[in-house]
mmCIF file of C-alpha atoms in Angstrom:
data_model
loop_
_atom_site.group_PDB
_atom_site.id
_atom_site.type_symbol
_atom_site.label_atom_id
_atom_site.label_comp_id
_atom_site.label_asym_id
_atom_site.label_seq_id
_atom_site.Cartn_x
_atom_site.Cartn_y
_atom_site.Cartn_z
ATOM 1 C CA MET S 1477 0.000 0.000 0.000
ATOM 2 C CA ARG S 1478 1.326 3.391 -0.862
ATOM 3 C CA GLU S 1479 1.823 5.911 1.861
ATOM 4 C CA ALA S 1480 -0.913 8.487 2.025
ATOM 5 C CA ASP S 1481 -0.145 12.016 0.908
ATOM 6 C CA ALA S 1482 1.730 13.824 3.633
ATOM 7 C CA ARG S 1483 0.438 17.327 2.917
ATOM 8 C CA ALA S 1484 -0.701 18.902 6.131
ATOM 9 C CA VAL S 1485 -4.267 19.807 5.317
ATOM 10 C CA ALA S 1486 -7.128 18.247 3.399
ATOM 11 C CA LYS S 1487 -10.240 20.168 2.465
ATOM 12 C CA LEU S 1488 -13.521 19.205 0.959
ATOM 13 C CA GLU S 1489 -13.823 20.428 -2.614
ATOM 14 C CA PHE S 1490 -16.487 21.573 -5.065
ATOM 15 C CA GLY S 1491 -17.020 18.020 -6.268
ATOM 16 C CA ASP S 1492 -17.657 16.929 -2.691
ATOM 17 C CA LEU S 1493 -20.312 19.632 -2.328
ATOM 18 C CA VAL S 1494 -22.019 18.412 -5.498
ATOM 19 C CA ASN S 1495 -21.751 14.799 -4.401
ATOM 20 C CA ALA S 1496 -23.158 15.536 -0.945
ATOM 21 C CA ARG S 1497 -26.018 17.598 -2.361
ATOM 22 C CA LEU S 1498 -26.981 14.844 -4.792
ATOM 23 C CA SER S 1499 -26.930 12.215 -2.052
ATOM 24 C CA THR S 1500 -28.981 14.497 0.202
ATOM 25 C CA LEU S 1501 -31.521 14.800 -2.608
ATOM 26 C CA GLY S 1502 -31.443 11.044 -3.136
ATOM 27 C CA LEU S 1503 -30.329 11.419 -6.729
ATOM 28 C CA THR S 1504 -27.802 9.231 -8.471
ATOM 29 C CA VAL S 1505 -25.342 10.839 -10.842
ATOM 30 C CA ARG S 1506 -27.122 9.213 -13.764
ATOM 31 C CA GLN S 1507 -30.520 10.482 -12.652
ATOM 32 C CA PHE S 1508 -29.177 13.984 -12.129
ATOM 33 C CA ALA S 1509 -27.453 13.951 -15.508
ATOM 34 C CA THR S 1510 -30.586 12.736 -17.270
ATOM 35 C CA ILE S 1511 -32.877 15.277 -15.638
ATOM 36 C CA TYR S 1512 -30.619 18.210 -16.440
ATOM 37 C CA ASN S 1513 -29.400 17.106 -19.845
ATOM 38 C CA LEU S 1514 -25.823 16.547 -18.778
ATOM 39 C CA THR S 1515 -23.627 13.564 -19.411
ATOM 40 C CA ALA S 1516 -22.954 11.289 -16.455
ATOM 41 C CA THR S 1517 -19.291 11.374 -17.428
ATOM 42 C CA ASP S 1518 -19.149 15.136 -16.986
ATOM 43 C CA VAL S 1519 -20.870 14.961 -13.609
ATOM 44 C CA HIS S 1520 -18.484 12.229 -12.488
ATOM 45 C CA ARG S 1521 -15.561 14.358 -13.638
ATOM 46 C CA ILE S 1522 -16.781 17.268 -11.548
ATOM 47 C CA ILE S 1523 -17.271 15.071 -8.507
ATOM 48 C CA ASN S 1524 -13.797 13.634 -9.002
ATOM 49 C CA GLY S 1525 -12.281 17.107 -9.366
ATOM 50 C CA GLU S 1526 -11.179 16.463 -12.929
ATOM 51 C CA PRO S 1527 -11.100 19.224 -15.552
ATOM 52 C CA VAL S 1528 -14.308 19.980 -17.419
ATOM 53 C CA THR S 1529 -15.313 22.893 -19.570
ATOM 54 C CA ALA S 1530 -16.559 26.041 -17.897
ATOM 55 C CA LEU S 1531 -19.883 25.498 -19.629
ATOM 56 C CA VAL S 1532 -20.381 22.205 -17.825
ATOM 57 C CA VAL S 1533 -19.609 23.820 -14.483
ATOM 58 C CA LEU S 1534 -22.106 26.593 -15.202
ATOM 59 C CA HIS S 1535 -24.684 24.006 -16.245
ATOM 60 C CA VAL S 1536 -24.253 22.058 -13.008
ATOM 61 C CA LEU S 1537 -24.389 25.234 -10.917
ATOM 62 C CA ASP S 1538 -27.577 26.236 -12.714
ATOM 63 C CA ALA S 1539 -29.109 22.783 -12.279
ATOM 64 C CA LEU S 1540 -28.451 22.888 -8.552
ATOM 65 C CA GLY S 1541 -29.641 26.461 -8.253
ATOM 66 C CA TRP S 1542 -26.255 27.550 -6.955
ATOM 67 C CA SER S 1543 -24.095 30.520 -7.751
ATOM 68 C CA ALA S 1544 -20.340 30.146 -8.067
ATOM 69 C CA GLU S 1545 -19.971 32.717 -5.316
ATOM 70 C CA SER S 1546 -22.152 30.871 -2.818
ATOM 71 C CA ALA S 1547 -20.416 27.568 -3.523
ATOM 72 C CA ALA S 1548 -16.993 29.171 -3.123
ATOM 73 C CA ALA S 1549 -18.075 30.941 0.064
ATOM 74 C CA THR S 1550 -19.387 27.700 1.535
ATOM 75 C CA LEU S 1551 -16.196 25.860 0.688
ATOM 76 C CA ASP S 1552 -14.170 28.616 2.291
ATOM 77 C CA ARG S 1553 -16.125 28.199 5.499
ATOM 78 C CA LEU S 1554 -15.902 24.422 5.697
ATOM 79 C CA PRO S 1555 -13.433 23.370 8.360
ATOM 80 C CA GLU S 1556 -10.259 21.712 7.222
ATOM 81 C CA ILE S 1557 -9.762 18.019 7.735
ATOM 82 C CA PRO S 1558 -6.675 18.011 9.930
ATOM 83 C CA VAL S 1559 -4.269 15.491 8.491
ATOM 84 C CA LYS S 1560 -0.766 14.798 9.621
ATOM 85 C CA GLY S 1561 1.500 12.267 8.008
ATOM 86 C CA GLY S 1562 -1.471 10.644 6.359
ATOM 87 C CA GLN S 1563 -3.371 10.493 9.624
ATOM 88 C CA LEU S 1564 -6.568 12.381 10.175
ATOM 89 C CA ILE S 1565 -6.322 13.952 13.597
ATOM 90 C CA ALA S 1566 -9.077 15.533 15.607
ATOM 91 C CA ALA S 1567 -8.256 19.055 16.708
ATOM 92 C CA ASN S 1568 -9.828 18.368 20.081
ATOM 93 C CA THR S 1569 -12.056 15.794 21.623
ATOM 94 C CA THR S 1570 -15.100 17.902 22.374
ATOM 95 C CA THR S 1571 -18.183 17.953 20.218
ATOM 96 C CA ALA S 1572 -18.368 21.732 20.337
ATOM 97 C CA GLN S 1573 -18.803 23.422 16.991
ATOM 98 C CA ALA S 1574 -15.535 24.478 15.465
ATOM 99 C CA SER S 1575 -15.050 28.152 14.770
ATOM 100 C CA PRO S 1576 -15.079 28.902 11.060
ATOM 101 C CA PRO S 1577 -11.873 30.340 9.646
ATOM 102 C CA SER S 1578 -11.680 34.037 10.403
ATOM 103 C CA ASN S 1579 -11.050 36.645 7.756
ATOM 104 C CA ASP S 1580 -10.037 39.195 10.335
ATOM 105 C CA ASP S 1581 -6.832 41.021 9.470
ATOM 106 C CA THR S 1582 -6.326 42.358 12.965
ATOM 107 C CA ASP S 1583 -5.222 39.194 14.691
ATOM 108 C CA GLY S 1584 -3.174 36.144 13.962
ATOM 109 C CA ASP S 1585 -5.411 34.799 11.239
ATOM 110 C CA ASN S 1586 -4.821 34.993 7.526
ATOM 111 C CA ALA S 1587 -7.226 37.104 5.508
ATOM 112 C CA VAL S 1588 -8.147 36.239 1.920
ATOM 113 C CA LEU S 1589 -8.058 39.513 0.003
ATOM 114 C CA MET S 1590 -8.561 38.483 -3.606
ATOM 115 C CA ARG S 1591 -9.091 35.494 -5.876
ATOM 116 C CA ALA S 1592 -7.885 35.478 -9.461
ATOM 117 C CA TYR S 1593 -8.828 32.768 -11.948
ATOM 118 C CA PHE S 1594 -6.396 32.160 -14.792
ATOM 119 C CA HIS S 1595 -6.668 30.134 -17.964
ATOM 120 C CA PRO S 1596 -3.302 28.378 -17.763
ATOM 121 C CA ARG S 1597 -2.491 28.174 -21.472
ATOM 122 C CA SER S 1598 -3.463 31.668 -22.579
ATOM 123 C CA MET S 1599 -2.773 33.108 -19.107
ATOM 124 C CA ARG S 1600 -5.866 35.228 -19.515
ATOM 125 C CA LEU S 1601 -7.409 36.397 -16.275
ATOM 126 C CA THR S 1602 -10.959 35.128 -16.632
ATOM 127 C CA ARG S 1603 -12.334 36.392 -13.337
ATOM 128 C CA LEU S 1604 -11.220 38.504 -10.408
ATOM 129 C CA ASP S 1605 -13.018 38.499 -7.058
ATOM 130 C CA ILE S 1606 -12.071 41.185 -4.567
ATOM 131 C CA VAL S 1607 -12.889 39.710 -1.183
ATOM 132 C CA ARG S 1608 -11.592 42.560 0.968
ATOM 133 C CA PRO S 1609 -11.877 45.870 -0.910
ATOM 134 C CA ASP S 1610 -11.130 47.686 2.348
ATOM 135 C CA LEU S 1611 -7.640 46.176 2.307
ATOM 136 C CA LEU S 1612 -7.122 46.647 -1.430
ATOM 137 C CA PRO S 1613 -7.790 50.354 -1.932
ATOM 138 C CA SER S 1614 -5.698 50.455 -5.093
ATOM 139 C CA LEU S 1615 -8.035 48.003 -6.843
ATOM 140 C CA ASP S 1616 -11.026 50.112 -7.687
ATOM 141 C CA ASP S 1617 -13.573 49.024 -10.286
ATOM 142 C CA THR S 1618 -11.657 50.649 -13.128
ATOM 143 C CA SER S 1619 -8.447 48.922 -12.166
ATOM 144 C CA GLN S 1620 -10.217 45.597 -12.009
ATOM 145 C CA ARG S 1621 -11.595 46.003 -15.520
ATOM 146 C CA LEU S 1622 -8.121 46.822 -16.779
ATOM 147 C CA LEU S 1623 -6.765 43.604 -15.358
ATOM 148 C CA ILE S 1624 -9.293 41.178 -16.812
ATOM 149 C CA GLY S 1625 -8.303 39.141 -19.868
ATOM 150 C CA ASP S 1626 -4.790 39.936 -21.034
ATOM 151 C CA GLY S 1627 -4.854 43.357 -19.361
ATOM 152 C CA TRP S 1628 -3.030 42.245 -16.234
ATOM 153 C CA LYS S 1629 0.075 41.313 -18.244
ATOM 154 C CA ALA S 1630 0.634 44.931 -19.226
ATOM 155 C CA ARG S 1631 0.118 46.225 -15.743
ATOM 156 C CA TYR S 1632 2.535 44.141 -13.772
ATOM 157 C CA THR S 1633 6.279 44.095 -14.142
ATOM 158 C CA VAL S 1634 7.658 41.622 -16.674
ATOM 159 C CA ASP S 1635 9.519 39.459 -14.191
ATOM 160 C CA TYR S 1636 6.455 39.199 -11.994
ATOM 161 C CA VAL S 1637 4.298 38.172 -14.974
ATOM 162 C CA ALA S 1638 6.867 35.537 -15.948
ATOM 163 C CA MET S 1639 7.078 34.197 -12.420
ATOM 164 C CA LEU S 1640 3.302 34.072 -12.001
ATOM 165 C CA THR S 1641 2.894 32.368 -15.387
ATOM 166 C CA GLY S 1642 5.348 29.686 -14.347
ATOM 167 C CA ARG S 1643 3.552 29.009 -11.091
ATOM 168 C CA VAL S 1644 0.100 28.860 -12.708
ATOM 169 C CA GLN S 1645 1.264 26.480 -15.416
ATOM 170 C CA THR S 1646 3.091 24.280 -12.928
ATOM 171 C CA CYS S 1647 -0.091 24.047 -10.903
ATOM 172 C CA ASP S 1648 -2.094 23.222 -14.030
ATOM 173 C CA ARG S 1649 0.241 20.330 -14.824
ATOM 174 C CA GLY S 1650 -0.413 18.934 -11.366
ATOM 175 C CA GLY S 1651 2.911 20.032 -9.943
ATOM 176 C CA GLU S 1652 3.526 21.709 -6.617
ATOM 177 C CA ALA S 1653 3.454 25.438 -7.315
ATOM 178 C CA ALA S 1654 5.198 27.157 -4.437
ATOM 179 C CA PRO S 1655 3.353 30.138 -2.959
ATOM 180 C CA VAL S 1656 4.568 33.615 -3.892
ATOM 181 C CA HIS S 1657 5.482 35.553 -0.767
ATOM 182 C CA GLY S 1658 5.486 39.293 -0.475
ATOM 183 C CA ILE S 1659 4.702 42.445 1.457
ATOM 184 C CA ASN S 1660 1.610 44.435 0.666
ATOM 185 C CA GLY S 1661 0.876 48.128 0.817
ATOM 186 C CA ASN S 1662 -0.105 47.782 4.457
ATOM 187 C CA GLY S 1663 3.356 46.507 5.295
ATOM 188 C CA ARG S 1664 1.947 43.099 6.070
ATOM 189 C CA ASP S 1665 3.269 39.805 4.847
ATOM 190 C CA CYS S 1666 1.128 38.233 2.197
ATOM 191 C CA ARG S 1667 1.240 35.361 -0.210
ATOM 192 C CA VAL S 1668 -0.369 34.023 -3.349
ATOM 193 C CA VAL S 1669 -1.244 30.331 -3.323
ATOM 194 C CA PHE S 1670 -2.259 28.299 -6.345
ATOM 195 C CA SER S 1671 -4.790 25.533 -6.805
ATOM 196 C CA ARG S 1672 -6.526 23.861 -9.717
ATOM 197 C CA TYR S 1673 -10.084 25.006 -10.250
ATOM 198 C CA GLN S 1674 -13.077 23.780 -12.168
ATOM 199 C CA GLY S 1675 -13.191 24.265 -15.914
ATOM 200 C CA GLY S 1676 -9.455 23.824 -16.343
ATOM 201 C CA LEU S 1677 -8.722 27.116 -14.586
ATOM 202 C CA VAL S 1678 -6.088 27.794 -11.962
ATOM 203 C CA LEU S 1679 -7.094 29.777 -8.899
ATOM 204 C CA ALA S 1680 -4.586 32.191 -7.412
ATOM 205 C CA THR S 1681 -5.632 33.210 -3.908
ATOM 206 C CA TYR S 1682 -4.048 36.348 -2.498
ATOM 207 C CA GLU S 1683 -3.878 36.288 1.285
ATOM 208 C CA GLN S 1684 -2.655 38.701 3.905
ATOM 209 C CA LEU S 1685 -0.953 36.709 6.617
ATOM 210 C CA GLY S 1686 -1.539 37.034 10.331
ATOM 211 C CA ALA S 1687 -0.054 40.053 12.066
ATOM 212 C CA THR S 1688 2.672 38.079 13.800
ATOM 213 C CA VAL S 1689 3.715 36.077 10.766
ATOM 214 C CA ARG S 1690 6.882 36.741 8.794
ATOM 215 C CA SER S 1691 7.885 34.866 5.684
ATOM 216 C CA ILE S 1692 11.347 33.479 5.224
ATOM 217 C CA GLY S 1693 13.134 33.916 1.933
ATOM 218 C CA PRO S 1694 12.632 36.090 -1.143
ATOM 219 C CA ARG S 1695 9.583 38.270 -1.204
ATOM 220 C CA TRP S 1696 7.859 40.592 -3.611
ATOM 221 C CA ARG S 1697 6.636 44.043 -2.710
ATOM 222 C CA PHE S 1698 3.011 44.538 -3.695
ATOM 223 C CA ALA S 1699 3.009 48.263 -3.139
ATOM 224 C CA SER S 1700 0.449 50.215 -5.081
ATOM 225 C CA PHE S 1701 -1.052 51.053 -8.423
ATOM 226 C CA GLN S 1702 1.225 53.726 -9.889
ATOM 227 C CA HIS S 1703 1.269 55.317 -13.323
ATOM 228 C CA GLY S 1704 -0.886 52.586 -14.798
ATOM 229 C CA LYS S 1705 1.272 49.750 -13.504
ATOM 230 C CA PHE S 1706 1.197 47.834 -10.300
ATOM 231 C CA ALA S 1707 4.463 48.404 -8.568
ATOM 232 C CA VAL S 1708 5.673 44.899 -7.865
ATOM 233 C CA ALA S 1709 9.349 44.467 -7.208
ATOM 234 C CA LYS S 1710 11.581 41.898 -5.662
ATOM 235 C CA CYS S 1711 12.490 42.543 -2.043
ATOM 236 C CA ASP S 1712 15.649 41.532 -0.327
ATOM 237 C CA THR S 1713 15.468 38.402 1.728
ATOM 238 C CA LEU S 1714 14.446 39.358 5.204
ATOM 239 C CA GLU S 1715 15.636 37.709 8.345
ATOM 240 C CA VAL S 1716 13.035 36.485 10.751
ATOM 241 C CA PRO S 1717 13.151 38.512 13.983
ATOM 242 C CA THR S 1718 13.845 36.187 16.833
ATOM 243 C CA ARG S 1719 10.745 37.230 18.756
ATOM 244 C CA GLU S 1720 8.384 36.479 15.914
ATOM 245 C CA ARG S 1721 7.369 33.098 14.751
ATOM 246 C CA PRO S 1722 7.985 32.100 11.151
ATOM 247 C CA ALA S 1723 5.215 31.622 8.673
ATOM 248 C CA LYS S 1724 3.892 28.195 7.947
ATOM 249 C CA LEU S 1725 5.161 28.178 4.432
ATOM 250 C CA GLY S 1726 3.280 26.345 1.762
ATOM 251 C CA MET Z 176 -21.557 28.575 8.660
ATOM 252 C CA THR Z 177 -24.625 28.056 6.542
ATOM 253 C CA HIS Z 178 -25.676 26.165 3.480
ATOM 254 C CA ALA Z 179 -28.664 28.426 3.056
ATOM 255 C CA ASP Z 180 -27.700 29.386 -0.485
ATOM 256 C CA LEU Z 181 -26.988 25.808 -1.492
ATOM 257 C CA GLY Z 182 -30.002 24.055 0.001
ATOM 258 C CA LEU Z 183 -29.807 21.257 2.520
ATOM 259 C CA ILE Z 184 -26.619 19.238 2.485
ATOM 260 C CA HIS Z 185 -26.327 16.333 4.872
ATOM 261 C CA TRP Z 186 -22.782 15.075 5.159
ATOM 262 C CA HIS Z 187 -21.930 11.507 6.037
ATOM 263 C CA ILE Z 188 -18.640 9.762 6.664
ATOM 264 C CA GLY Z 189 -18.595 8.338 3.148
ATOM 265 C CA HIS Z 190 -18.123 11.814 1.701
ATOM 266 C CA VAL Z 191 -15.008 12.316 3.819
ATOM 267 C CA VAL Z 192 -13.676 8.819 3.108
ATOM 268 C CA ARG Z 193 -14.041 9.560 -0.587
ATOM 269 C CA ARG Z 194 -12.128 12.837 -0.277
ATOM 270 C CA LEU Z 195 -9.310 11.258 1.730
ATOM 271 C CA ARG Z 196 -9.084 8.325 -0.673
ATOM 272 C CA ALA Z 197 -8.956 10.600 -3.705
ATOM 273 C CA ARG Z 198 -6.468 12.893 -2.025
ATOM 274 C CA ALA Z 199 -4.147 9.977 -1.346
ATOM 275 C CA GLY Z 200 -4.576 8.731 -4.912
ATOM 276 C CA PHE Z 201 -6.173 5.394 -4.074
ATOM 277 C CA LYS Z 202 -8.805 3.527 -6.042
ATOM 278 C CA GLN Z 203 -11.737 1.929 -4.279
ATOM 279 C CA THR Z 204 -10.351 -1.495 -5.130
ATOM 280 C CA GLU Z 205 -7.043 -0.655 -3.440
ATOM 281 C CA ILE Z 206 -8.779 0.495 -0.293
ATOM 282 C CA ALA Z 207 -10.948 -2.614 -0.313
ATOM 283 C CA THR Z 208 -7.904 -4.861 -0.639
ATOM 284 C CA SER Z 209 -6.080 -3.027 2.115
ATOM 285 C CA ALA Z 210 -9.092 -3.130 4.417
ATOM 286 C CA GLY Z 211 -9.892 -6.745 3.622
ATOM 287 C CA VAL Z 212 -13.423 -5.983 2.491
ATOM 288 C CA ALA Z 213 -15.299 -6.295 -0.776
ATOM 289 C CA VAL Z 214 -15.140 -3.301 -3.074
ATOM 290 C CA SER Z 215 -18.916 -3.081 -2.840
ATOM 291 C CA VAL Z 216 -18.487 -2.278 0.856
ATOM 292 C CA VAL Z 217 -16.265 0.685 0.029
ATOM 293 C CA GLN Z 218 -18.676 1.809 -2.691
ATOM 294 C CA ARG Z 219 -21.651 1.591 -0.342
ATOM 295 C CA LEU Z 220 -19.816 3.378 2.446
ATOM 296 C CA GLU Z 221 -18.846 6.217 0.120
ATOM 297 C CA ASP Z 222 -22.308 6.431 -1.445
ATOM 298 C CA THR Z 223 -24.449 6.145 1.663
ATOM 299 C CA GLY Z 224 -22.183 6.354 4.693
ATOM 300 C CA GLU Z 225 -23.419 2.932 5.706
ATOM 301 C CA ALA Z 226 -21.350 -0.098 6.604
ATOM 302 C CA ARG Z 227 -20.910 -2.633 9.328
ATOM 303 C CA SER Z 228 -18.763 -1.187 12.075
ATOM 304 C CA ALA Z 229 -15.869 -3.604 11.607
ATOM 305 C CA ALA Z 230 -15.738 -2.789 7.891
ATOM 306 C CA ALA Z 231 -16.009 0.957 8.523
ATOM 307 C CA VAL Z 232 -13.163 0.779 11.032
ATOM 308 C CA ALA Z 233 -11.004 -1.081 8.525
ATOM 309 C CA VAL Z 234 -11.766 1.322 5.655
ATOM 310 C CA ALA Z 235 -11.154 4.338 7.864
ATOM 311 C CA SER Z 236 -7.797 2.908 8.825
ATOM 312 C CA SER Z 237 -6.940 2.324 5.171
ATOM 313 C CA VAL Z 238 -7.452 5.981 4.317
ATOM 314 C CA GLY Z 239 -5.306 6.981 7.268
ATOM 315 C CA THR Z 240 -7.850 7.850 9.907
ATOM 316 C CA THR Z 241 -10.136 6.358 12.506
ATOM 317 C CA LEU Z 242 -13.872 5.913 12.517
ATOM 318 C CA ALA Z 243 -14.142 8.108 15.616
ATOM 319 C CA ASP Z 244 -12.291 10.942 13.899
ATOM 320 C CA LEU Z 245 -14.489 10.615 10.825
ATOM 321 C CA HIS Z 246 -17.609 10.875 12.952
ATOM 322 C CA PHE Z 247 -16.153 13.801 14.862
ATOM 323 C CA TYR Z 248 -15.446 15.687 11.648
ATOM 324 C CA VAL Z 249 -18.827 14.938 10.062
ATOM 325 C CA ASP Z 250 -20.568 15.957 13.279
ATOM 326 C CA GLN Z 251 -18.718 19.255 13.047
ATOM 327 C CA LEU Z 252 -19.903 19.785 9.478
ATOM 328 C CA ASN Z 253 -23.502 18.925 10.178
ATOM 329 C CA ALA Z 254 -23.710 20.685 13.530
ATOM 330 C CA ALA Z 255 -22.394 23.812 11.897
ATOM 331 C CA HIS Z 256 -25.213 23.570 9.372
ATOM 332 C CA GLY Z 257 -27.887 23.051 11.991
ATOM 333 C CA ILE Z 258 -28.382 19.397 11.104
ATOM 334 C CA GLU Z 259 -29.095 17.114 14.014
ATOM 335 C CA ASN Z 260 -27.092 13.934 14.000
ATOM 336 C CA GLU Z 261 -29.666 11.297 13.417
ATOM 337 C CA GLY Z 262 -27.664 8.408 14.764
ATOM 338 C CA ARG Z 263 -24.847 6.434 13.308
ATOM 339 C CA LYS Z 264 -25.513 4.537 10.144
ATOM 340 C CA VAL Z 265 -22.772 2.124 10.964
ATOM 341 C CA ALA Z 266 -24.276 -1.115 12.185
ATOM 342 C CA ASN Z 267 -22.703 -3.298 14.774
ATOM 343 C CA ALA Z 268 -20.802 -6.151 13.287
#
């Protein structure tokens, strides 16, 4: 028997939501596919987290009466399955309800600021969700429109575009795309993490890290929107102050 | 946490077993072999959350967890969504 994956955290995914909703409704995949004029293969692919066209995803969302936003929000709120070394471990032994992940930037928790969805081959930005506009004052509506499609490529520095392209395409191929670490305009450590998304897209999630967290290693400075370009530059490697705990990288 | 926008979703341990199995890259047949049960047992557990307790314990172990931890996690999911736990669907062996 192979050893189970040793990544630290497992989470339920969109396919699990679909699967659980169908079983709650008492529908088999075949029944659901027949009723809503889908192919069972496509529904199975979604449940298994395999790539399908965006049209299929939209069709399934429509059939279930869901919006992409509500599904994503629900997934964000689902607690993680704590896994260590292939072992699922209970965080505690009480039956009290777990607190949902906080999006509060004032304490030690990470805050998701933005989600960007890339088509990995064309590297077009197909969708941009600003989760925390209060923490991203430089991204007004006009700026967002400028970034969609190929627009983002002209508005970030060339080396940043090249780096981001590499990470997105690595993720798309099923490889481990390392997070991009940086400092944002608030002086806080932040990172971009990559994951495969429905419809063959790659999701880049931009997070501000907890107030006491410092990254180790090279970082990028996500400063501000200046003269039509986002000022993103490489920072020097910063040492971790001895009194502060290091980030949980990855 | 609410599923209000998504309608009722009732989680069972099979959903979590399926996720952990897929995450580890196992097929149902591999889990069945490892657990010493028929593949139909794994299929039924994943589809309905139902199995005899000895089989559920063995399958849980094969995906790197315990039956108690699976129930704890599913209880968390359902309690957070206001769903009463309606009793275990795992029968005594």
